[in-house]
Coordinates of C-alpha atoms in Angstrom, one line a residue:
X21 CA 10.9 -15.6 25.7
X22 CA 8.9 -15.9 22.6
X23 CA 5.3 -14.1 22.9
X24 CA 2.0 -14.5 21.1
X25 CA -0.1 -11.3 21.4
X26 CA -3.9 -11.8 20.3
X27 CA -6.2 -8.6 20.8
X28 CA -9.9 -9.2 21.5
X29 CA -12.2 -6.9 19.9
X30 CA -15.7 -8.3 21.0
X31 CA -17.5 -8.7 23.5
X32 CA -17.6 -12.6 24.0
X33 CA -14.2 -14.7 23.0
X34 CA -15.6 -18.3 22.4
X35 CA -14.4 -20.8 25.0
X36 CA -13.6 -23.3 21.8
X37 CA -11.4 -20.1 20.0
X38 CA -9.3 -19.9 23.4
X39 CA -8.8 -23.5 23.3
X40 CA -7.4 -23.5 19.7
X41 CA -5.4 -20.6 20.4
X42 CA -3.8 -21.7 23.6
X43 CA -2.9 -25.2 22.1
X44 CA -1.5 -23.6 19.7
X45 CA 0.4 -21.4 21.7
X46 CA 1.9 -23.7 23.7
X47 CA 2.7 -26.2 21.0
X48 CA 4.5 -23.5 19.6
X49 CA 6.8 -22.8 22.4
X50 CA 5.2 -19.4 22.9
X51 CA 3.9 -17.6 25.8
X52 CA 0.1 -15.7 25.4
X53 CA -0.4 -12.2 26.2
X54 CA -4.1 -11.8 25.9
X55 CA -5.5 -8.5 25.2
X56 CA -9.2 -7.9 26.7
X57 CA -11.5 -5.6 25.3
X58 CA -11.5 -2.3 26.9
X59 CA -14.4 -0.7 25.0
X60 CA -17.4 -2.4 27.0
X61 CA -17.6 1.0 29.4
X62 CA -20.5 2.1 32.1
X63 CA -22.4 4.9 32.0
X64 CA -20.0 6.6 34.0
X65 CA -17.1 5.9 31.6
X66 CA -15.4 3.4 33.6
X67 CA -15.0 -0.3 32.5
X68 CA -17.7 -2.5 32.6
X69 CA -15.3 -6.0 33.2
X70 CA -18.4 -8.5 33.2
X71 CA -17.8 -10.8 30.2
X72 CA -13.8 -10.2 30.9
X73 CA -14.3 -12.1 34.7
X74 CA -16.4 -14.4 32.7
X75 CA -13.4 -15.4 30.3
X76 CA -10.7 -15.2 33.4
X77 CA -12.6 -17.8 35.5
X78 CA -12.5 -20.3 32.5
X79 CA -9.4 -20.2 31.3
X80 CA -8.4 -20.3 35.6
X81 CA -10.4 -23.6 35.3
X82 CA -8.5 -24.6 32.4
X83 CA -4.7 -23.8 34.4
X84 CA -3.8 -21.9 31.3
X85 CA -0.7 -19.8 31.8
X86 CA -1.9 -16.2 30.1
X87 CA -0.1 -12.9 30.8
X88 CA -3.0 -9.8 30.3
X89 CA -3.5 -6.5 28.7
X90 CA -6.6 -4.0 28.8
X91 CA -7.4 -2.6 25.1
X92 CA -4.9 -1.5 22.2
X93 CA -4.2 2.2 21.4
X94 CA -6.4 3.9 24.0
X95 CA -5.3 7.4 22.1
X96 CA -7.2 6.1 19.3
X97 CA -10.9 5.2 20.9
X98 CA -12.3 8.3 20.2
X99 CA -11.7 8.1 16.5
X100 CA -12.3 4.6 15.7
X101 CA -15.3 3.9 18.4
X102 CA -16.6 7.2 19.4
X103 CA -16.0 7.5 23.3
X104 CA -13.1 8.6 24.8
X105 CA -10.8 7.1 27.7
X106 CA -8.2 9.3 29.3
X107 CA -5.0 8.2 31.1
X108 CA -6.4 8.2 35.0
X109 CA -9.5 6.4 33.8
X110 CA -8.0 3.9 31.8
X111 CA -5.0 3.7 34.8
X112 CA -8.2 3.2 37.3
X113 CA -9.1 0.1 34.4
X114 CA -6.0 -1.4 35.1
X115 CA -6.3 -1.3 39.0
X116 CA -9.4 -2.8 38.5
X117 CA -7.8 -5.7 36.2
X118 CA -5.6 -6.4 38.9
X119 CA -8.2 -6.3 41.4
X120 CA -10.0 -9.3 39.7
X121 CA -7.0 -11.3 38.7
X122 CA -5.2 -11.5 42.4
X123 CA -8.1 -13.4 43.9
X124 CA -7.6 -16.3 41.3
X125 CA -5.1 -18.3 42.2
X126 CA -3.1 -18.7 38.9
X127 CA -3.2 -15.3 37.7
X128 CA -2.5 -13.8 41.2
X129 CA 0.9 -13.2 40.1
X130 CA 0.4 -13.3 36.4
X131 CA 1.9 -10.5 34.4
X132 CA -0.1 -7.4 33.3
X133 CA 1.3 -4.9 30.2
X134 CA 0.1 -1.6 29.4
X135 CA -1.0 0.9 28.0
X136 CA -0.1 0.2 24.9
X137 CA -0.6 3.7 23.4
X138 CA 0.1 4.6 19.7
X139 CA 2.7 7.1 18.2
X140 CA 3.6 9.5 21.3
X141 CA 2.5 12.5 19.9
X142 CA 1.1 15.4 22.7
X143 CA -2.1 14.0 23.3
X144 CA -0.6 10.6 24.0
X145 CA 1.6 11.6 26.1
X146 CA -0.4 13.5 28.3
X147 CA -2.4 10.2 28.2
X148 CA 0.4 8.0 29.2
X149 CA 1.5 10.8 31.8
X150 CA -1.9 10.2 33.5
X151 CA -1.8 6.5 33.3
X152 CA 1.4 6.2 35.2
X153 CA 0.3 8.6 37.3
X154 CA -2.6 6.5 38.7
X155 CA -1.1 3.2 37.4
X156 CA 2.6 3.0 37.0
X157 CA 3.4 0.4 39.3
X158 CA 0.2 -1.8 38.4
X159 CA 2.2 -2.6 35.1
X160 CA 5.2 -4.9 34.6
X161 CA 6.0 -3.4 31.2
X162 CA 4.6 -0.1 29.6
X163 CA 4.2 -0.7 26.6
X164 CA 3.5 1.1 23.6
X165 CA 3.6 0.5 19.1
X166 CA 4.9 2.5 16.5
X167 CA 4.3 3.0 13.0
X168 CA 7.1 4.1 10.2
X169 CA 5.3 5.3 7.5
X170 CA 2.0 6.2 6.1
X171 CA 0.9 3.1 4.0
X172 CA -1.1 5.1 2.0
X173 CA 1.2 6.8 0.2
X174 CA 5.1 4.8 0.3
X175 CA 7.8 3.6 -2.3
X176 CA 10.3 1.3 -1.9
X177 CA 12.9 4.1 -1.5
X178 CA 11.1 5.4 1.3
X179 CA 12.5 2.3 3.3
X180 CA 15.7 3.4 2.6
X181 CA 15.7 6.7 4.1
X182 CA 17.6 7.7 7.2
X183 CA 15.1 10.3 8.5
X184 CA 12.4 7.9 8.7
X185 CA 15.0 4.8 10.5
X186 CA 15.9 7.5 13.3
X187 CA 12.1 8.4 13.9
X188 CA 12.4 5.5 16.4
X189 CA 14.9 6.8 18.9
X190 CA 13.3 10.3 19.6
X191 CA 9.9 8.0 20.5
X192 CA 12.4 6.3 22.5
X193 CA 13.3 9.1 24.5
X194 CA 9.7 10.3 25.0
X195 CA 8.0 7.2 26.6
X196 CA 11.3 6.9 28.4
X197 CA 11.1 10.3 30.1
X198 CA 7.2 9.8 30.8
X199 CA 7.8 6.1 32.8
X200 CA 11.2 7.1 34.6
X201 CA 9.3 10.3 35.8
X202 CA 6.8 7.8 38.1
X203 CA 8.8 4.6 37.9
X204 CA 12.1 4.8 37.6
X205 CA 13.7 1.5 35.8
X206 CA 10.1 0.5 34.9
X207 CA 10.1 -2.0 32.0
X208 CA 9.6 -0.7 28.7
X209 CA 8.3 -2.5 25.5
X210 CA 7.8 -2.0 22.1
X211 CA 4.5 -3.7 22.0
X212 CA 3.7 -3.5 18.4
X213 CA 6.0 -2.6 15.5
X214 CA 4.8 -2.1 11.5
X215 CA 6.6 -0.7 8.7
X216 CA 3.3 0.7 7.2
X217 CA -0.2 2.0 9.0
X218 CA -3.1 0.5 7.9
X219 CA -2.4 -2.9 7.5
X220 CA 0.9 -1.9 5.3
X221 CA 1.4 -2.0 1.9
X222 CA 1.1 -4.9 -0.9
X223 CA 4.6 -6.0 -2.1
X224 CA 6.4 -3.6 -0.2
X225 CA 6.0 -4.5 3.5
X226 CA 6.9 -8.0 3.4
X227 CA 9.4 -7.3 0.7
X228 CA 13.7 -7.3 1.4
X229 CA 13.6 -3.6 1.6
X230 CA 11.6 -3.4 4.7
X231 CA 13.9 -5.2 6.5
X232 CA 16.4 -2.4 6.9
X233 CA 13.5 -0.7 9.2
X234 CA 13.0 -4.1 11.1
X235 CA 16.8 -4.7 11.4
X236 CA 17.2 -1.0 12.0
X237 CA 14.5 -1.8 15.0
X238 CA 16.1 -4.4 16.9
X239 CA 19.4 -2.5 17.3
X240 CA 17.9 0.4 17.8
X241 CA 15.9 -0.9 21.1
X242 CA 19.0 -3.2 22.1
X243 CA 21.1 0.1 22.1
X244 CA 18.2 2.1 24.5
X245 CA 17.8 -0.3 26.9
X246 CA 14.3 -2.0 25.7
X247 CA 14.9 -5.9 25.5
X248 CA 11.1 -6.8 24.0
X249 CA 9.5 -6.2 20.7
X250 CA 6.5 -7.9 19.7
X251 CA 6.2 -8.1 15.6
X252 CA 2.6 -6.7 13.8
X253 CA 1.8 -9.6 12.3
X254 CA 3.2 -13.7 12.1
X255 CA 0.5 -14.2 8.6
X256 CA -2.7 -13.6 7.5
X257 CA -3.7 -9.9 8.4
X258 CA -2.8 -7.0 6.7
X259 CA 1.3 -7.2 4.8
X260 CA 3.4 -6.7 7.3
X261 CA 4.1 -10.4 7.4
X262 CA 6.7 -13.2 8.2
X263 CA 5.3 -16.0 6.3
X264 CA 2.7 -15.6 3.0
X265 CA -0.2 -17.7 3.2
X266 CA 1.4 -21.0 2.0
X267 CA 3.7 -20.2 5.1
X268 CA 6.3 -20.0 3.5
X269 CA 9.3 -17.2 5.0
X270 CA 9.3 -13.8 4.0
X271 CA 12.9 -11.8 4.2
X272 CA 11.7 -10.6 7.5
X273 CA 11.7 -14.4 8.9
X274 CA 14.9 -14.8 7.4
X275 CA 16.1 -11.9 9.3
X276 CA 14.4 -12.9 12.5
X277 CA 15.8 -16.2 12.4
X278 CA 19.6 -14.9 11.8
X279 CA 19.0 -12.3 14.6
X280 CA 17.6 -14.8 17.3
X281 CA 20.5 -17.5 16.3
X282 CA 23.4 -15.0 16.4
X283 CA 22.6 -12.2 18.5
X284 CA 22.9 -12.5 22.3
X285 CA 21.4 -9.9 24.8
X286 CA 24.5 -8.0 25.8
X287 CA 24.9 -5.0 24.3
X288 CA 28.5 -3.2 23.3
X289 CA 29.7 -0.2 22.1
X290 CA 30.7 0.6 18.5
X291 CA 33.6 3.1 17.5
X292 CA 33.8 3.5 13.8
X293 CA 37.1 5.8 12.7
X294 CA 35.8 8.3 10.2
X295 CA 31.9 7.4 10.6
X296 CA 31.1 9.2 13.7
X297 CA 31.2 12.9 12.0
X298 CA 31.1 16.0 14.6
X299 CA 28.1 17.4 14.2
X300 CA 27.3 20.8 12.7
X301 CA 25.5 23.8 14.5
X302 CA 21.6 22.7 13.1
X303 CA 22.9 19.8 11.1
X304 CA 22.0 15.9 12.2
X305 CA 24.4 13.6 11.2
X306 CA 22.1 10.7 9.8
X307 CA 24.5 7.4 8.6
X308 CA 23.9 5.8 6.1
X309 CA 26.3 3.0 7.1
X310 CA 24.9 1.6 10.5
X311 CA 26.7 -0.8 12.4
X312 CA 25.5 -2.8 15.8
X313 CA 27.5 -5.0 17.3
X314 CA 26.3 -8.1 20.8
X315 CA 28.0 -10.8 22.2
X316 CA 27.3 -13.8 20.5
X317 CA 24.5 -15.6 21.4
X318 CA 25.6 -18.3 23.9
X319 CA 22.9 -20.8 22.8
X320 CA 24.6 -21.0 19.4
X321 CA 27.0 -23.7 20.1
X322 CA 28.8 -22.9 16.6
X323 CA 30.6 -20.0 18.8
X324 CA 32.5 -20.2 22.0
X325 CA 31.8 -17.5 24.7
X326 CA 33.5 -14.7 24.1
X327 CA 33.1 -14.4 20.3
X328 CA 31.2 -10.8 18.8
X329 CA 28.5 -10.6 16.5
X330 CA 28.3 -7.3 14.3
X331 CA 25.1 -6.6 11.8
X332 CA 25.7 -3.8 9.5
X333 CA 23.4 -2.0 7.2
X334 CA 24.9 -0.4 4.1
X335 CA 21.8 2.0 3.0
X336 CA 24.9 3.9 0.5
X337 CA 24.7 2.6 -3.4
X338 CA 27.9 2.1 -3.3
X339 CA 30.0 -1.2 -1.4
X340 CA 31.7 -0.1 1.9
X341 CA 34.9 -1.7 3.2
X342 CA 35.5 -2.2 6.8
X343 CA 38.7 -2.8 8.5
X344 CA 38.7 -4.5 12.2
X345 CA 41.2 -3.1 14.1
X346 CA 42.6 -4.1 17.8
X347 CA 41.8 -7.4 19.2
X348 CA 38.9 -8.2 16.3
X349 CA 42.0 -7.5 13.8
X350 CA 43.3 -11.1 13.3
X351 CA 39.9 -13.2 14.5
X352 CA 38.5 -15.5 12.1
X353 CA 35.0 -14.1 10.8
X354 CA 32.3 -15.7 9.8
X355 CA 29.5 -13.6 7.1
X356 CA 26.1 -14.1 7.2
X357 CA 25.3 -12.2 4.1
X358 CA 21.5 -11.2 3.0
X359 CA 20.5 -10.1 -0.3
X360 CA 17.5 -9.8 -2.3
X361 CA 16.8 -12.7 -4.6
X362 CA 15.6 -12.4 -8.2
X363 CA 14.6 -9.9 -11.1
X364 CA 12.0 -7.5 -8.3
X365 CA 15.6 -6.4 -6.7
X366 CA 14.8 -4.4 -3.6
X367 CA 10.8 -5.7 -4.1
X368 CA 11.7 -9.3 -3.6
X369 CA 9.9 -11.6 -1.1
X370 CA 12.6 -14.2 -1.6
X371 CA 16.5 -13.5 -0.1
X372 CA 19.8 -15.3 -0.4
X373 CA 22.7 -15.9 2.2
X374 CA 26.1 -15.6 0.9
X375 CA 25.0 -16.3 -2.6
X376 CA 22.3 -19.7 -2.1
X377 CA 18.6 -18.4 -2.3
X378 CA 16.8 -19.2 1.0
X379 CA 14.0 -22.0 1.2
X380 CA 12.5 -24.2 3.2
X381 CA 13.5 -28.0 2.6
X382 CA 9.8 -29.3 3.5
X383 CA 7.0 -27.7 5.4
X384 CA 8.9 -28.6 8.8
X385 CA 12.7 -28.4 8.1
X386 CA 14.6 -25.1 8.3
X387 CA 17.4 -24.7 5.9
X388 CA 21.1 -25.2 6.7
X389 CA 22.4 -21.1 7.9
X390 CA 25.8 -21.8 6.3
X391 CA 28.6 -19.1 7.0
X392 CA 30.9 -17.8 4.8
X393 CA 34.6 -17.9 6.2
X394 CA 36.5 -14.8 5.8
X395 CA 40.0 -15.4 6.8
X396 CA 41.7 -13.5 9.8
X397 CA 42.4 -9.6 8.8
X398 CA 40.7 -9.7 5.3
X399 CA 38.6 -6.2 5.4
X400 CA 34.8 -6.7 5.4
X401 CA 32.9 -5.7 1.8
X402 CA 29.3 -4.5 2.5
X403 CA 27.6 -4.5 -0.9
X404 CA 25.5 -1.6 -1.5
X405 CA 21.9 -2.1 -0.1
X406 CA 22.0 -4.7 1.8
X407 CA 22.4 -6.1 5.7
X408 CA 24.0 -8.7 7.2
X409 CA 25.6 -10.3 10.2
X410 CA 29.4 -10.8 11.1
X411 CA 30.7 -13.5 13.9
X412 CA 34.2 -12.5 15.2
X413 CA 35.5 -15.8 16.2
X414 CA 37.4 -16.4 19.5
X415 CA 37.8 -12.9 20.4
X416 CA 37.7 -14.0 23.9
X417 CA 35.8 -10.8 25.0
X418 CA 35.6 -10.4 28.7
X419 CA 32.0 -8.8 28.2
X420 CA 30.7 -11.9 26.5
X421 CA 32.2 -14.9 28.3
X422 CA 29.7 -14.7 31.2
X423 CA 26.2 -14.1 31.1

């Protein structure tokens, strides 16, 4: 499912803005999560839902198919707008969401995210702790965002270091202990990803070298059990974009594009002889060689079921072979190499696969994602700096051959 996220911030949404939006949604292909403003608050703190039932009954009347979301980084209100929400009032928000969205028909069942806290530092945790507490199971997916690095101060080498990629997985571990403590198996989602806070930063976060953090990303998730990401932002606001204002792709798109087209949801283990180090009493191993490997995605009718789909990031300055070894030994492979393209090296907005820079052909036609065939048992090269994507042919993988 592909989602569009929009955030409302005032108090009245225009009826005519929701119309645009929605066309454009589902013109698009795209399913709307619509996030109501949370800040309108009673004098007793709790959440005054007035102009909120107002927009609900319209779009009802309009039989447009919206999933919902109260606010964006409650852990955050106190900062940015002066009055504080904790996690049982904001939970007892949510209940009251609910409350008006069962007795309309078409959002009776509709689906309803939260919290959508920032970086789960302590206090965010304790607020997320008291949100599930009181509203665990009024959620179909907690939801939460997280931010790499400080866009204030960042170089382009900063997206290349390993510390920073494995922030992500002790987050992970955080929100996953929280939700599994009240709801078990709950659905979790990483509701809002950037490279860079405030907005990120001008000809680095939509630049090739931000990409090893997005790529990074996906695996990362896929590997932890979380199956949704939603991307901070498609254009227009800040620079952690996938098209520049002429809409034309960034290397993030690119990325996006290969990922979606190759990469099916099944995940499966790696084993990489003389990678995985034994770790040292108060020494983490961090790779700088980081490989991820799915069943093909069985949409792509390029593939048969059964075939495996590896993307590796090399973050060394030197190439890296790669032998494949057992039943992957002999398979045909095809690479689905991306590298920066031009003189600004790792600064470049533009990329190349296998060697052809990467372009639109007009402003509706994708490009032709042409392979490069490596022949059975020829050991993979990973260039230094750079990702890309690997389809072992015809392995016949019992994992991959059913859905």
């Amino acid at each position: 499912m592909l989602i569009l996220k929009l955030q409302a911030f005032f108090c009245f949404f225009p009826a005519r803005s929701l119309d645009k939006l929605y066309n454009f949604a589902d013109c698009s292909g795209l399913h709307l999560i619509f996030a109501l403003n949370a800040l309108r608050r009673n004098p007793n703190n709790s959440w005054n839902s007035s102009s909120a039932l107002s927009l609900l009954k319209y779009s009802a009347s309009k039989k447009y198919n919206i999933s919902w979301e109260l606010g964006n980084e409650p852990n955050n209100y106190r900062t940015m707008h002066g009055r504080a929400v904790n996690g049982s009032q904001l939970g007892k928000d949510y209940i009251q969401l609910k409350s008006l969205l069962q007795p309309i028909r078409i959002y009776s069942r509709a689906s309803l995210y939260g919290p959508n806290i920032g970086r789960p530092r302590k206090n965010v945790i304790a607020l997320l702790d008291g949100f599930m507490k009181v509203a665990g199971s009024t959620v179909d997916a907690v939801t939460w965002q997280h931010c790499y690095i400080d866009g204030r101060v960042v170089k382009v080498m900063d997206f290349l270091k390993t510390r920073l990629l494995d922030t992500l997985s002790d987050q992970i571990r955080k929100i996953q202990k929280v939700v599994n403590t009240y709801t078990p198996g709950k659905k979790i989602w990483l509701e809002g990803v950037v490279t860079t806070s405030a907005g990120g930063t001008n000809n680095l976060s939509d630049s090739y070298a931000a990409g090893f953090l997005w790529l990074n990303t996906l695996g990362m998730l896929a590997n932890q059990g979380i199956d949704v990401v939603i991307r901070h932002s498609f254009f227009d606001h800040g620079y952690n974009h996938l098209v520049d204002q002429n809409f034309n792709p960034l290397p993030d798109y690119w990325l996006s594009l290969l990922y979606k087209r190759l990469i099916g949801p099944k995940v499966l283990a790696v084993h990489v002889a003389g990678l995985q180090r034994k770790p040292r009493p108060g020494r983490v191993i961090r790779d700088k060689l980081r490989i991820y490997a799915h069943c093909t995605n069985h949409h792509n009718h390029n593939y048969v079921r059964g075939s495996i789909t590896l993307f590796i990031i090399n973050l060394h300055r030197s190439r890296k072979k790669i032998k494949l070894a057992g039943t992957l030994r002999d398979k045909l492979v095809h690479q689905y190499l991306l590298q920066p393209y031009g003189q600004e090296g790792l600064k470049s907005k533009s990329v190349q696969l296998n060697g052809q820079p990467l372009v639109m052909v007009d402003d509706g036609t994708l490009p032709e994602l042409k392979p490069r065939p490596l022949r059975a048992g020829r050991t993979l090269v990973i260039p230094p700096v750079t990702m890309g994507f690997y389809v072992v042919k015809n392995v016949n993988a019992l994992a991959c051959r059913y859905r």
